[in-house]
Structures are given as C-alpha cells and as structure tokens.
Coordinates of N, CA and C in Angstrom, one line a residue:
M56 N 55.4 29.9 79.1 CA 54.3 29.1 79.3 C 52.9 29.9 78.7
G57 N 52.1 29.5 78.1 CA 50.9 30.5 77.5 C 49.8 30.3 78.5
V58 N 48.9 31.0 78.3 CA 47.7 31.5 79.1 C 46.5 31.3 78.3
N59 N 45.5 30.5 78.7 CA 44.3 30.3 77.7 C 43.3 31.3 78.5
T60 N 43.0 32.5 77.7 CA 41.9 33.1 78.2 C 40.7 33.0 78.1
L61 N 40.2 31.7 77.1 CA 38.9 31.6 76.9 C 38.6 30.3 77.8
V62 N 38.8 30.2 79.2 CA 38.6 29.1 80.1 C 37.1 29.1 80.5
E63 N 36.5 28.3 80.4 CA 34.9 28.3 81.1 C 35.1 28.2 82.6
E64 N 34.3 28.7 83.4 CA 34.5 29.0 84.8 C 34.4 27.4 85.5
E65 N 33.5 26.5 84.9 CA 33.3 25.3 85.5 C 34.3 24.3 85.0
D66 N 35.3 24.7 84.0 CA 36.4 23.6 83.5 C 37.0 23.2 85.1
I67 N 37.2 21.9 84.8 CA 38.0 21.1 85.9 C 39.0 21.5 86.5
Q68 N 40.1 22.3 85.5 CA 41.3 22.8 85.8 C 41.0 24.2 86.6
M69 N 40.0 24.9 86.4 CA 39.8 26.0 86.9 C 39.2 25.6 88.1
K70 N 38.3 24.7 88.5 CA 37.8 24.0 89.9 C 39.2 23.7 90.7
A71 N 40.1 23.0 90.0 CA 41.0 22.3 90.9 C 41.7 23.5 91.4
L72 N 42.2 24.7 90.6 CA 42.8 25.9 90.9 C 42.3 26.6 92.1
R73 N 41.0 26.6 92.2 CA 40.2 27.5 93.0 C 40.4 26.6 94.3
V74 N 40.5 25.2 94.3 CA 40.6 24.5 95.7 C 42.1 24.7 96.3
L75 N 43.1 24.5 95.3 CA 44.4 24.7 95.6 C 44.7 26.0 96.1
E76 N 44.0 27.1 95.5 CA 44.1 28.5 96.2 C 43.7 28.7 97.4
K77 N 42.5 27.7 97.6 CA 41.6 28.3 99.0 C 42.5 27.3 100.0
H78 N 42.7 26.2 99.9 CA 43.1 24.9 100.6 C 44.5 24.6 101.0
A79 N 45.4 25.2 100.1 CA 47.0 25.1 100.1 C 47.7 26.2 99.9
E80 N 48.9 26.0 100.3 CA 49.9 27.2 100.3 C 50.3 27.2 98.8
F81 N 49.4 27.7 98.0 CA 49.6 27.9 96.5 C 49.1 29.1 96.0
E82 N 49.8 29.7 95.1 CA 49.3 30.7 94.3 C 49.6 30.8 92.8
A83 N 48.6 31.1 92.0 CA 48.3 30.8 90.8 C 49.2 32.3 90.0
L84 N 50.0 32.0 89.1 CA 50.9 33.1 88.7 C 50.7 33.4 87.4
F85 N 49.9 34.5 87.0 CA 49.6 34.7 85.8 C 50.3 35.9 85.0
E86 N 51.2 36.6 85.7 CA 52.2 37.7 85.2 C 53.4 37.2 86.0
Y87 N 54.7 37.3 85.2 CA 56.0 37.2 85.7 C 56.0 38.4 87.1
S88 N 56.6 37.8 88.0 CA 56.8 38.7 89.1 C 57.9 38.3 89.6
T89 N 59.0 39.4 89.9 CA 60.1 39.1 90.5 C 60.1 38.7 92.0
E90 N 59.0 39.4 92.6 CA 58.9 39.2 94.2 C 58.2 37.5 94.2
F91 N 57.5 37.1 93.5 CA 57.0 35.7 93.5 C 58.3 34.9 93.1
A92 N 59.1 35.2 92.2 CA 60.2 34.2 91.7 C 61.3 34.3 93.1
E93 N 61.6 35.4 93.4 CA 62.3 35.4 94.7 C 61.5 34.4 95.9
K94 N 60.4 34.4 96.1 CA 59.8 33.8 97.1 C 60.2 32.0 96.9
Q95 N 59.7 32.0 95.5 CA 60.0 30.4 95.3 C 61.4 30.2 95.4
I96 N 62.4 30.9 95.2 CA 64.1 30.6 95.1 C 64.2 30.5 96.8
R97 N 63.5 31.2 97.7 CA 63.8 30.8 99.2 C 63.0 29.5 99.4
R98 N 62.0 29.4 98.9 CA 61.1 28.1 99.4 C 62.0 27.0 98.9
V99 N 62.5 26.8 97.6 CA 63.7 25.8 97.4 C 64.9 26.1 98.1
E100 N 65.5 26.7 98.6 CA 66.7 26.9 99.4 C 66.2 26.3 100.8
K101 N 64.9 26.7 101.2 CA 64.7 26.3 102.4 C 64.5 24.5 102.5
V102 N 63.9 24.2 101.5 CA 63.6 22.6 101.4 C 65.2 22.1 101.2
K103 N 66.2 22.4 100.4 CA 67.2 22.1 100.6 C 68.0 21.9 101.6
R104 N 67.9 23.2 102.7 CA 68.7 23.4 103.8 C 68.3 22.2 104.8
E105 N 67.0 21.8 104.6 CA 66.2 21.0 105.8 C 66.0 19.5 105.3
R106 N 66.4 19.1 103.9 CA 66.2 17.8 104.0 C 67.4 16.8 104.3
D107 N 67.0 15.9 104.2 CA 68.4 14.8 104.5 C 69.0 14.5 103.2
E108 N 70.0 15.1 103.1 CA 70.7 15.0 101.9 C 71.5 13.4 101.4
E109 N 71.6 12.8 102.3 CA 71.9 11.3 101.8 C 70.8 10.6 101.5
A110 N 69.6 10.9 102.0 CA 68.4 10.1 101.6 C 67.9 10.6 100.4
V111 N 68.3 11.9 99.7 CA 68.1 12.5 98.6 C 68.8 11.7 97.5
V112 N 70.1 11.6 97.9 CA 71.3 11.2 96.8 C 70.8 9.6 96.8
R113 N 70.3 8.9 97.7 CA 70.0 7.4 97.6 C 68.7 7.6 96.5
A114 N 67.6 8.2 96.9 CA 66.4 8.2 96.0 C 66.9 8.6 94.6
R115 N 67.8 9.7 94.6 CA 68.0 10.0 93.0 C 68.7 9.0 92.3
E116 N 69.5 8.3 93.0 CA 70.4 7.1 92.5 C 69.4 6.3 92.0
E117 N 68.4 5.9 92.8 CA 67.6 4.9 92.9 C 66.6 5.2 91.3
L118 N 66.1 6.5 91.2 CA 65.6 7.2 90.1 C 66.3 7.1 88.9
A119 N 67.3 7.3 89.0 CA 68.5 7.3 87.7 C 68.4 5.8 87.4
G120 N 68.7 4.9 88.3 CA 68.8 3.6 87.8 C 67.7 3.0 87.1
A121 N 66.5 3.4 87.7 CA 65.0 3.1 86.9 C 64.9 3.6 85.6
M122 N 65.3 4.9 85.6 CA 65.2 5.5 84.1 C 66.4 4.8 83.0
R123 N 67.4 4.5 83.5 CA 68.2 3.9 82.7 C 68.1 2.5 82.1
E124 N 67.2 1.5 83.0 CA 67.1 0.1 82.9 C 65.7 0.2 82.3
G125 N 65.1 1.2 82.3 CA 63.9 0.9 81.6 C 62.4 0.8 82.5
R126 N 62.9 0.5 83.8 CA 61.8 0.3 84.6 C 60.8 1.3 85.1
N127 N 59.8 1.2 85.5 CA 58.6 2.2 85.9 C 59.4 3.1 86.8
M128 N 59.5 4.4 86.3 CA 60.3 5.4 87.3 C 59.4 6.4 88.3
V129 N 58.0 5.9 88.0 CA 57.1 6.8 88.9 C 57.6 6.3 90.5
P130 N 57.4 5.2 91.0 CA 57.7 4.9 92.6 C 58.8 5.5 92.9
P131 N 60.0 5.4 92.3 CA 61.1 6.2 92.7 C 61.0 7.5 92.7
L132 N 60.5 8.4 91.7 CA 60.3 9.6 91.4 C 59.2 9.8 92.6
V133 N 58.3 9.5 92.7 CA 57.6 9.8 94.2 C 58.3 9.9 95.4
E134 N 59.2 8.6 95.5 CA 59.9 8.9 96.7 C 60.8 9.9 96.8
A135 N 61.6 10.1 95.6 CA 62.5 11.2 95.5 C 62.0 12.7 95.8
V136 N 60.9 12.9 95.3 CA 60.0 13.9 95.8 C 59.8 13.9 97.2
K137 N 59.2 13.1 97.6 CA 59.2 13.0 99.2 C 60.5 13.2 99.9
Q138 N 61.5 13.0 99.6 CA 62.9 13.2 100.2 C 63.5 14.7 99.9
G139 N 62.6 15.5 99.1 CA 63.2 16.8 98.9 C 63.7 17.2 97.4
L140 N 63.8 16.0 96.2 CA 64.3 16.4 95.2 C 63.6 17.3 94.5
T141 N 64.3 18.4 93.9 CA 63.6 19.5 93.4 C 63.5 19.3 91.7
R142 N 62.7 20.2 91.0 CA 62.4 19.9 89.7 C 63.7 20.2 88.9
G143 N 64.6 20.9 89.2 CA 65.8 21.3 88.5 C 66.8 20.0 88.8
E144 N 66.7 19.5 90.0 CA 67.5 18.1 90.1 C 67.0 17.0 89.5
F145 N 65.5 17.1 89.2 CA 65.0 15.7 88.5 C 65.4 16.3 87.0
A146 N 65.6 17.3 86.5 CA 65.7 17.6 85.0 C 67.4 17.4 84.8
R147 N 68.3 17.3 85.9 CA 69.7 16.9 85.6 C 69.5 15.4 85.7
V148 N 68.8 14.6 86.4 CA 68.8 13.3 86.4 C 68.2 12.8 84.9
K149 N 67.3 13.6 84.3 CA 67.0 13.1 82.8 C 67.8 13.4 82.0
G150 N 68.7 14.3 82.4 CA 70.0 14.9 81.4 C 69.7 16.2 81.0
V151 N 68.8 17.0 81.6 CA 68.5 18.2 80.9 C 68.7 19.3 82.0
R152 N 69.5 20.2 81.6 CA 69.9 21.1 82.4 C 69.0 22.3 82.7
A153 N 68.6 22.4 83.7 CA 67.6 23.6 84.1 C 68.3 25.0 83.9
P154 N 67.9 26.1 83.5 CA 68.5 27.3 83.6 C 68.7 27.8 84.9
C155 N 70.0 28.5 85.1 CA 70.7 29.0 86.3 C 69.6 30.0 87.0
R156 N 70.1 30.5 88.2 CA 69.4 31.6 88.7 C 69.5 32.9 88.1
S157 N 70.5 33.2 87.2 CA 70.8 34.5 86.7 C 69.6 34.5 85.6
C158 N 69.5 33.3 84.9 CA 68.8 33.2 83.7 C 67.2 33.4 84.0
L159 N 67.0 32.8 85.1 CA 65.5 32.6 85.6 C 65.4 34.4 86.0
R160 N 66.2 35.1 86.7 CA 65.9 36.4 86.9 C 66.2 37.3 85.9
G161 N 66.2 37.0 84.6 CA 66.3 37.9 83.3 C 67.8 38.4 83.3
G162 N 68.7 37.9 83.9 CA 70.0 38.5 83.5 C 70.6 37.6 82.3
A163 N 72.0 38.1 82.2 CA 72.6 37.4 80.9 C 72.5 35.9 81.1
K164 N 72.6 35.4 79.6 CA 72.2 34.0 79.6 C 73.7 33.5 80.0
C165 N 73.6 32.4 80.8 CA 74.9 31.6 80.8 C 75.3 30.5 80.0
R166 N 76.4 29.8 80.0 CA 76.9 28.7 79.2 C 76.1 27.5 79.2
T167 N 75.5 27.3 80.6 CA 74.9 26.0 80.9 C 73.6 26.3 79.9
S168 N 72.9 27.4 80.1 CA 71.5 27.4 79.4 C 71.6 27.4 77.9
E169 N 72.8 28.1 77.2 CA 73.1 27.9 75.6 C 73.2 26.6 75.5
R170 N 74.0 25.7 76.4 CA 74.3 24.3 75.7 C 72.9 23.5 75.9
S171 N 72.1 23.8 76.7 CA 71.0 22.9 76.9 C 70.0 23.2 75.9
G172 N 69.7 24.7 75.3 CA 68.9 25.2 74.4 C 67.8 25.8 75.3
S173 N 68.2 26.0 76.4 CA 67.1 26.9 77.6 C 67.0 28.3 77.0
S174 N 66.0 28.8 77.6 CA 66.1 30.3 77.0 C 65.5 31.2 78.4

C-alpha cells in the first residue's frame, strides 16, 4: 500500500480520516506494526467466535450465487458483512486466496500464497 505524502489538509479523505479517528474505533496505520497486526487478528478472531455461523454460511452462499449469476452483489455483500463475513472470506468467495497468518506476520511464504500470487 502506498502512502501519499503530498496530501492537502482540507482533502476530503483527510477530513474523513480525522472524523473516523475521533468518533470510531479506528486507527490509521502509517507504518507496519506487529502490535497493530496482532490486535487486528484478535479482533477478527473475536468476530468469528461471536457471530452466528449458520447465518454467515447462508449469507455467503447468497453472495456467491449473486456473483455466479451476474446479479447485483452489493445487497448480499452488505448482508454478509452484517452477519460477520470477513475480508478474507469475501476474497475466497471471489476465488482469490488471502495470505495466511504466517505470511501476514512476515514468516515463510506458504503454498497458498504462492498459488494465488500473493506476497
């Protein structure tokens, strides 16, 4: 991910970032942080523990069906996210493999990442 260092303070994206940082459980990440990565992993694990797995499966299947059939995927995607579908799970619905935890933590690359072209 690139970082634009020539951003104007009144840029709409900078305004949105300030609002998110002030009012939401949101932290802007400007440099890689192992601590931040671990925090994000714990948050995803918590979502997975607390969600209704059957509802997620139903929502994921509806989303996959919409994508296969060429229907508008936004409504089923929104529902899937509301049910707790993660970004990695969405990537797998699309047929793209997300990197494994070892790869995310800077460990040795796994075969999954090599097959998908992830780095």
